[in-house]
Amino acid sequence: QSALTQPPSASGSPGQSVTISCTGTSSDVGGYYYVSWYQQHPGKAPKLMIYEVNKRPSGVPDRFSGSMSGNTASLTVSGLQAEDEADFYCSSSAGSSVVFGGGTKLTVL
Amino acid sequence: EVQLLESGGGLVQPGGSLRLSCAASGFTFSNYAMSWVRQAPGKGLEWVSVINAGGENTYYADSVKGRFTISRDNSKNSLYLQLNSLRAEDTALYYCAKDLGVVVPIDAFDIWGQGTMVTVSS
């Protein structure tokens, strides 16, 4: 149950795109199609942004997209907006458990 | 309105116990797996435990296995987490979270509570 690897920080200017990676192993990310992404603003509960690698829950803007290649999943935020500034966490099924990434702080410059 | 409301957190000495509760409303509770996820102050998210929709199957993170017990009462739309043998490293905000998948979990949490704080300190 080792944490997934995310870059600690990412940044971009308004209107730009930014991609956050999430690297695991064949026992988690690469072994299942159950990768999710969460956005967390300070003092708030996490919000589901992407599930099953690339599906968006109702209400999540299509500026948020997910993908996966091998043992690495990615979240892309296009057309960055000021309100996108937050912590982002990936998670993956790992069989009988769930593992989260360490989190990435996204800064909108 | 779909809602989860945790309670039961507090200050406890090392080695002590607590029971957390999570009251669900606005959805058919008995159709969904439920998890507990915690977040230590200033740190990231850590999955703690999951229970399936019917309550028959439970799983735990290695860090809490043998000390924590998850349970649910579908007649009361409630989820619980019994925390025993608490350690300083268990200090965290504990969230209950609903799985998005109907009956069959997909390990994606679409509804979260506001969290209940557990502090383990002498």
mmCIF file of N, CA and C in Angstrom, chain A residues 19-99:
data_model
loop_
_atom_site.group_PDB
_atom_site.id
_atom_site.type_symbol
_atom_site.label_atom_id
_atom_site.label_comp_id
_atom_site.label_asym_id
_atom_site.label_seq_id
_atom_site.Cartn_x
_atom_site.Cartn_y
_atom_site.Cartn_z
ATOM 1 N N THR A 19 -0.697 19.731 -16.832
ATOM 2 C CA THR A 19 -0.919 18.298 -16.659
ATOM 3 C C THR A 19 -0.208 17.821 -15.410
ATOM 4 N N ILE A 20 -0.925 17.077 -14.604
ATOM 5 C CA ILE A 20 -0.389 16.512 -13.365
ATOM 6 C C ILE A 20 -0.315 14.997 -13.521
ATOM 7 N N SER A 21 0.826 14.430 -13.214
ATOM 8 C CA SER A 21 1.013 12.990 -13.362
ATOM 9 C C SER A 21 0.806 12.266 -12.035
ATOM 10 N N CYS A 22 0.542 10.979 -12.157
ATOM 11 C CA CYS A 22 0.288 10.123 -10.994
ATOM 12 C C CYS A 22 0.839 8.742 -11.341
ATOM 13 N N THR A 23 1.950 8.382 -10.735
ATOM 14 C CA THR A 23 2.623 7.139 -11.093
ATOM 15 C C THR A 23 2.483 6.090 -9.999
ATOM 16 N N GLY A 24 2.072 4.931 -10.427
ATOM 17 C CA GLY A 24 1.921 3.814 -9.501
ATOM 18 C C GLY A 24 2.639 2.595 -10.028
ATOM 19 N N THR A 25 2.023 1.450 -9.838
ATOM 20 C CA THR A 25 2.606 0.182 -10.275
ATOM 21 C C THR A 25 1.529 -0.648 -10.973
ATOM 22 N N SER A 26 1.926 -1.815 -11.407
ATOM 23 C CA SER A 26 0.971 -2.722 -12.037
ATOM 24 C C SER A 26 -0.014 -3.306 -11.021
ATOM 25 N N SER A 27 0.261 -3.087 -9.735
ATOM 26 C CA SER A 27 -0.643 -3.564 -8.678
ATOM 27 C C SER A 27 -1.738 -2.555 -8.355
ATOM 28 N N ASP A 28 -1.601 -1.362 -8.874
ATOM 29 C CA ASP A 28 -2.647 -0.359 -8.634
ATOM 30 C C ASP A 28 -3.011 0.339 -9.947
ATOM 31 N N VAL A 29 -2.388 1.451 -10.257
ATOM 32 C CA VAL A 29 -2.772 2.232 -11.447
ATOM 33 C C VAL A 29 -2.805 1.376 -12.701
ATOM 34 N N GLY A 30 -1.745 0.632 -12.941
ATOM 35 C CA GLY A 30 -1.653 -0.140 -14.170
ATOM 36 C C GLY A 30 -2.488 -1.399 -14.195
ATOM 37 N N GLY A 31 -3.021 -1.772 -13.041
ATOM 38 C CA GLY A 31 -3.752 -3.025 -12.951
ATOM 39 C C GLY A 31 -5.260 -2.874 -12.967
ATOM 40 N N TYR A 32 -5.726 -1.650 -12.836
ATOM 41 C CA TYR A 32 -7.168 -1.403 -12.760
ATOM 42 C C TYR A 32 -7.508 -0.154 -13.563
ATOM 43 N N TYR A 33 -8.762 -0.050 -13.938
ATOM 44 C CA TYR A 33 -9.217 1.154 -14.628
ATOM 45 C C TYR A 33 -9.955 2.060 -13.655
ATOM 46 N N TYR A 34 -9.602 1.974 -12.393
ATOM 47 C CA TYR A 34 -10.289 2.714 -11.341
ATOM 48 C C TYR A 34 -9.381 3.798 -10.772
ATOM 49 N N VAL A 35 -8.974 4.727 -11.629
ATOM 50 C CA VAL A 35 -8.191 5.877 -11.190
ATOM 51 C C VAL A 35 -9.121 7.076 -11.072
ATOM 52 N N SER A 36 -9.011 7.767 -9.973
ATOM 53 C CA SER A 36 -9.832 8.953 -9.727
ATOM 54 C C SER A 36 -8.939 10.150 -9.416
ATOM 55 N N TRP A 37 -9.505 11.336 -9.600
ATOM 56 C CA TRP A 37 -8.818 12.579 -9.265
ATOM 57 C C TRP A 37 -9.750 13.443 -8.415
ATOM 58 N N TYR A 38 -9.162 14.080 -7.395
ATOM 59 C CA TYR A 38 -9.914 14.917 -6.478
ATOM 60 C C TYR A 38 -9.266 16.297 -6.399
ATOM 61 N N GLN A 39 -10.116 17.305 -6.262
ATOM 62 C CA GLN A 39 -9.679 18.679 -6.040
ATOM 63 C C GLN A 39 -10.031 19.040 -4.610
ATOM 64 N N GLN A 40 -9.099 19.650 -3.902
ATOM 65 C CA GLN A 40 -9.370 20.073 -2.529
ATOM 66 C C GLN A 40 -8.910 21.510 -2.320
ATOM 67 N N HIS A 41 -9.869 22.375 -2.043
ATOM 68 C CA HIS A 41 -9.541 23.748 -1.661
ATOM 69 C C HIS A 41 -9.276 23.795 -0.160
ATOM 70 N N PRO A 42 -8.497 24.772 0.299
ATOM 71 C CA PRO A 42 -8.145 24.844 1.725
ATOM 72 C C PRO A 42 -9.363 24.837 2.628
ATOM 73 N N GLY A 43 -9.320 23.965 3.626
ATOM 74 C CA GLY A 43 -10.397 23.889 4.601
ATOM 75 C C GLY A 43 -11.658 23.216 4.105
ATOM 76 N N LYS A 44 -11.613 22.653 2.905
ATOM 77 C CA LYS A 44 -12.798 22.012 2.327
ATOM 78 C C LYS A 44 -12.570 20.516 2.147
ATOM 79 N N ALA A 45 -13.671 19.784 1.994
ATOM 80 C CA ALA A 45 -13.574 18.364 1.701
ATOM 81 C C ALA A 45 -13.161 18.173 0.239
ATOM 82 N N PRO A 46 -12.528 17.066 -0.066
ATOM 83 C CA PRO A 46 -12.175 16.788 -1.468
ATOM 84 C C PRO A 46 -13.421 16.702 -2.345
ATOM 85 N N LYS A 47 -13.237 17.015 -3.629
ATOM 86 C CA LYS A 47 -14.305 16.937 -4.614
ATOM 87 C C LYS A 47 -13.854 16.030 -5.745
ATOM 88 N N LEU A 48 -14.679 15.069 -6.097
ATOM 89 C CA LEU A 48 -14.366 14.146 -7.192
ATOM 90 C C LEU A 48 -14.420 14.887 -8.519
ATOM 91 N N MET A 49 -13.328 14.816 -9.277
ATOM 92 C CA MET A 49 -13.247 15.503 -10.566
ATOM 93 C C MET A 49 -13.232 14.524 -11.742
ATOM 94 N N ILE A 50 -12.584 13.386 -11.546
ATOM 95 C CA ILE A 50 -12.458 12.366 -12.590
ATOM 96 C C ILE A 50 -12.576 10.998 -11.928
ATOM 97 N N TYR A 51 -13.284 10.068 -12.572
ATOM 98 C CA TYR A 51 -13.310 8.696 -12.098
ATOM 99 C C TYR A 51 -13.144 7.751 -13.281
ATOM 100 N N GLU A 52 -12.778 6.530 -12.983
ATOM 101 C CA GLU A 52 -12.521 5.532 -14.026
ATOM 102 C C GLU A 52 -11.643 6.124 -15.129
ATOM 103 N N VAL A 53 -10.564 6.718 -14.717
ATOM 104 C CA VAL A 53 -9.491 7.280 -15.554
ATOM 105 C C VAL A 53 -9.884 8.565 -16.259
ATOM 106 N N ASN A 54 -11.050 8.568 -16.931
ATOM 107 C CA ASN A 54 -11.339 9.704 -17.810
ATOM 108 C C ASN A 54 -12.803 10.134 -17.837
ATOM 109 N N LYS A 55 -13.581 9.716 -16.857
ATOM 110 C CA LYS A 55 -14.995 10.104 -16.796
ATOM 111 C C LYS A 55 -15.176 11.274 -15.836
ATOM 112 N N ARG A 56 -16.046 12.194 -16.213
ATOM 113 C CA ARG A 56 -16.324 13.350 -15.364
ATOM 114 C C ARG A 56 -17.693 13.222 -14.718
ATOM 115 N N PRO A 57 -17.766 13.425 -13.404
ATOM 116 C CA PRO A 57 -19.093 13.466 -12.764
ATOM 117 C C PRO A 57 -19.878 14.662 -13.281
ATOM 118 N N SER A 58 -21.176 14.582 -13.143
ATOM 119 C CA SER A 58 -22.023 15.692 -13.542
ATOM 120 C C SER A 58 -21.599 16.964 -12.813
ATOM 121 N N GLY A 59 -21.481 18.049 -13.578
ATOM 122 C CA GLY A 59 -21.138 19.333 -12.988
ATOM 123 C C GLY A 59 -19.674 19.701 -13.049
ATOM 124 N N VAL A 60 -18.830 18.749 -13.369
ATOM 125 C CA VAL A 60 -17.398 19.053 -13.502
ATOM 126 C C VAL A 60 -17.140 19.577 -14.914
ATOM 127 N N PRO A 61 -16.506 20.726 -15.026
ATOM 128 C CA PRO A 61 -16.279 21.314 -16.363
ATOM 129 C C PRO A 61 -15.430 20.403 -17.244
ATOM 130 N N ASP A 62 -15.688 20.467 -18.554
ATOM 131 C CA ASP A 62 -14.918 19.619 -19.467
ATOM 132 C C ASP A 62 -13.496 20.125 -19.663
ATOM 133 N N ARG A 63 -13.115 21.176 -18.949
ATOM 134 C CA ARG A 63 -11.723 21.619 -18.928
ATOM 135 C C ARG A 63 -10.841 20.610 -18.200
ATOM 136 N N PHE A 64 -11.475 19.761 -17.411
ATOM 137 C CA PHE A 64 -10.750 18.729 -16.665
ATOM 138 C C PHE A 64 -10.856 17.406 -17.433
ATOM 139 N N SER A 65 -9.710 16.801 -17.701
ATOM 140 C CA SER A 65 -9.712 15.537 -18.421
ATOM 141 C C SER A 65 -8.650 14.610 -17.848
ATOM 142 N N GLY A 66 -8.891 13.311 -17.983
ATOM 143 C CA GLY A 66 -7.972 12.317 -17.462
ATOM 144 C C GLY A 66 -7.540 11.341 -18.533
ATOM 145 N N SER A 67 -6.371 10.758 -18.320
ATOM 146 C CA SER A 67 -5.852 9.755 -19.248
ATOM 147 C C SER A 67 -4.927 8.820 -18.477
ATOM 148 N N MET A 68 -4.514 7.749 -19.140
ATOM 149 C CA MET A 68 -3.620 6.800 -18.489
ATOM 150 C C MET A 68 -2.781 6.100 -19.541
ATOM 151 N N SER A 69 -1.529 5.856 -19.191
ATOM 152 C CA SER A 69 -0.646 5.078 -20.039
ATOM 153 C C SER A 69 0.236 4.227 -19.141
ATOM 154 N N GLY A 70 0.101 2.932 -19.256
ATOM 155 C CA GLY A 70 0.876 2.039 -18.404
ATOM 156 C C GLY A 70 0.543 2.242 -16.937
ATOM 157 N N ASN A 71 1.547 2.517 -16.144
ATOM 158 C CA ASN A 71 1.354 2.706 -14.709
ATOM 159 C C ASN A 71 1.211 4.175 -14.307
ATOM 160 N N THR A 72 1.047 5.046 -15.274
ATOM 161 C CA THR A 72 0.943 6.478 -14.995
ATOM 162 C C THR A 72 -0.373 7.053 -15.522
ATOM 163 N N ALA A 73 -1.085 7.685 -14.600
ATOM 164 C CA ALA A 73 -2.313 8.408 -14.956
ATOM 165 C C ALA A 73 -2.001 9.894 -14.966
ATOM 166 N N SER A 74 -2.815 10.631 -15.698
ATOM 167 C CA SER A 74 -2.599 12.079 -15.800
ATOM 168 C C SER A 74 -3.915 12.830 -15.749
ATOM 169 N N LEU A 75 -3.851 13.996 -15.136
ATOM 170 C CA LEU A 75 -4.985 14.931 -15.114
ATOM 171 C C LEU A 75 -4.548 16.187 -15.855
ATOM 172 N N THR A 76 -5.324 16.605 -16.828
ATOM 173 C CA THR A 76 -5.039 17.831 -17.559
ATOM 174 C C THR A 76 -6.128 18.852 -17.270
ATOM 175 N N VAL A 77 -5.709 20.026 -16.906
ATOM 176 C CA VAL A 77 -6.639 21.143 -16.709
ATOM 177 C C VAL A 77 -6.355 22.146 -17.819
ATOM 178 N N SER A 78 -7.338 22.327 -18.674
ATOM 179 C CA SER A 78 -7.183 23.256 -19.797
ATOM 180 C C SER A 78 -7.864 24.579 -19.466
ATOM 181 N N GLY A 79 -7.426 25.645 -20.127
ATOM 182 C CA GLY A 79 -8.043 26.944 -19.890
ATOM 183 C C GLY A 79 -8.051 27.307 -18.413
ATOM 184 N N LEU A 80 -6.886 27.264 -17.798
ATOM 185 C CA LEU A 80 -6.781 27.500 -16.356
ATOM 186 C C LEU A 80 -7.531 28.749 -15.909
ATOM 187 N N GLN A 81 -8.209 28.606 -14.788
ATOM 188 C CA GLN A 81 -8.910 29.729 -14.181
ATOM 189 C C GLN A 81 -8.430 29.885 -12.743
ATOM 190 N N ALA A 82 -8.596 31.061 -12.209
ATOM 191 C CA ALA A 82 -8.114 31.351 -10.857
ATOM 192 C C ALA A 82 -8.678 30.364 -9.835
ATOM 193 N N GLU A 83 -9.926 29.978 -10.019
ATOM 194 C CA GLU A 83 -10.564 29.079 -9.045
ATOM 195 C C GLU A 83 -10.060 27.647 -9.119
ATOM 196 N N ASP A 84 -9.229 27.348 -10.117
ATOM 197 C CA ASP A 84 -8.649 26.003 -10.211
ATOM 198 C C ASP A 84 -7.504 25.819 -9.213
ATOM 199 N N GLU A 85 -7.031 26.906 -8.645
ATOM 200 C CA GLU A 85 -5.925 26.809 -7.699
ATOM 201 C C GLU A 85 -6.376 26.007 -6.480
ATOM 202 N N ALA A 86 -5.710 24.883 -6.245
ATOM 203 C CA ALA A 86 -6.128 23.939 -5.207
ATOM 204 C C ALA A 86 -5.109 22.806 -5.139
ATOM 205 N N ASP A 87 -5.322 21.909 -4.195
ATOM 206 C CA ASP A 87 -4.558 20.655 -4.142
ATOM 207 C C ASP A 87 -5.316 19.600 -4.933
ATOM 208 N N PHE A 88 -4.581 18.808 -5.671
ATOM 209 C CA PHE A 88 -5.176 17.726 -6.455
ATOM 210 C C PHE A 88 -4.557 16.397 -6.027
ATOM 211 N N TYR A 89 -5.413 15.397 -5.852
ATOM 212 C CA TYR A 89 -4.986 14.069 -5.442
ATOM 213 C C TYR A 89 -5.501 13.042 -6.436
ATOM 214 N N CYS A 90 -4.643 12.111 -6.786
ATOM 215 C CA CYS A 90 -5.100 10.962 -7.554
ATOM 216 C C CYS A 90 -5.308 9.803 -6.585
ATOM 217 N N SER A 91 -6.097 8.849 -7.007
ATOM 218 C CA SER A 91 -6.264 7.622 -6.238
ATOM 219 C C SER A 91 -6.469 6.473 -7.208
ATOM 220 N N SER A 92 -6.192 5.293 -6.724
ATOM 221 C CA SER A 92 -6.377 4.102 -7.540
ATOM 222 C C SER A 92 -6.821 2.943 -6.681
ATOM 223 N N SER A 93 -7.643 2.106 -7.277
ATOM 224 C CA SER A 93 -7.937 0.840 -6.650
ATOM 225 C C SER A 93 -6.658 0.028 -6.621
ATOM 226 N N ALA A 94 -6.485 -0.748 -5.558
ATOM 227 C CA ALA A 94 -5.326 -1.637 -5.442
ATOM 228 C C ALA A 94 -5.821 -2.999 -4.973
ATOM 229 N N GLY A 95 -6.914 -3.428 -5.561
ATOM 230 C CA GLY A 95 -7.503 -4.704 -5.175
ATOM 231 C C GLY A 95 -8.457 -4.495 -4.020
ATOM 232 N N SER A 96 -8.065 -4.903 -2.852
ATOM 233 C CA SER A 96 -8.919 -4.768 -1.676
ATOM 234 C C SER A 96 -8.628 -3.497 -0.894
ATOM 235 N N SER A 97 -7.947 -2.573 -1.518
ATOM 236 C CA SER A 97 -7.661 -1.302 -0.854
ATOM 237 C C SER A 97 -7.663 -0.190 -1.888
ATOM 238 N N VAL A 98 -7.531 1.022 -1.405
ATOM 239 C CA VAL A 98 -7.427 2.199 -2.258
ATOM 240 C C VAL A 98 -6.161 2.945 -1.846
ATOM 241 N N VAL A 99 -5.428 3.430 -2.821
ATOM 242 C CA VAL A 99 -4.215 4.171 -2.515
ATOM 243 C C VAL A 99 -4.308 5.565 -3.134
#
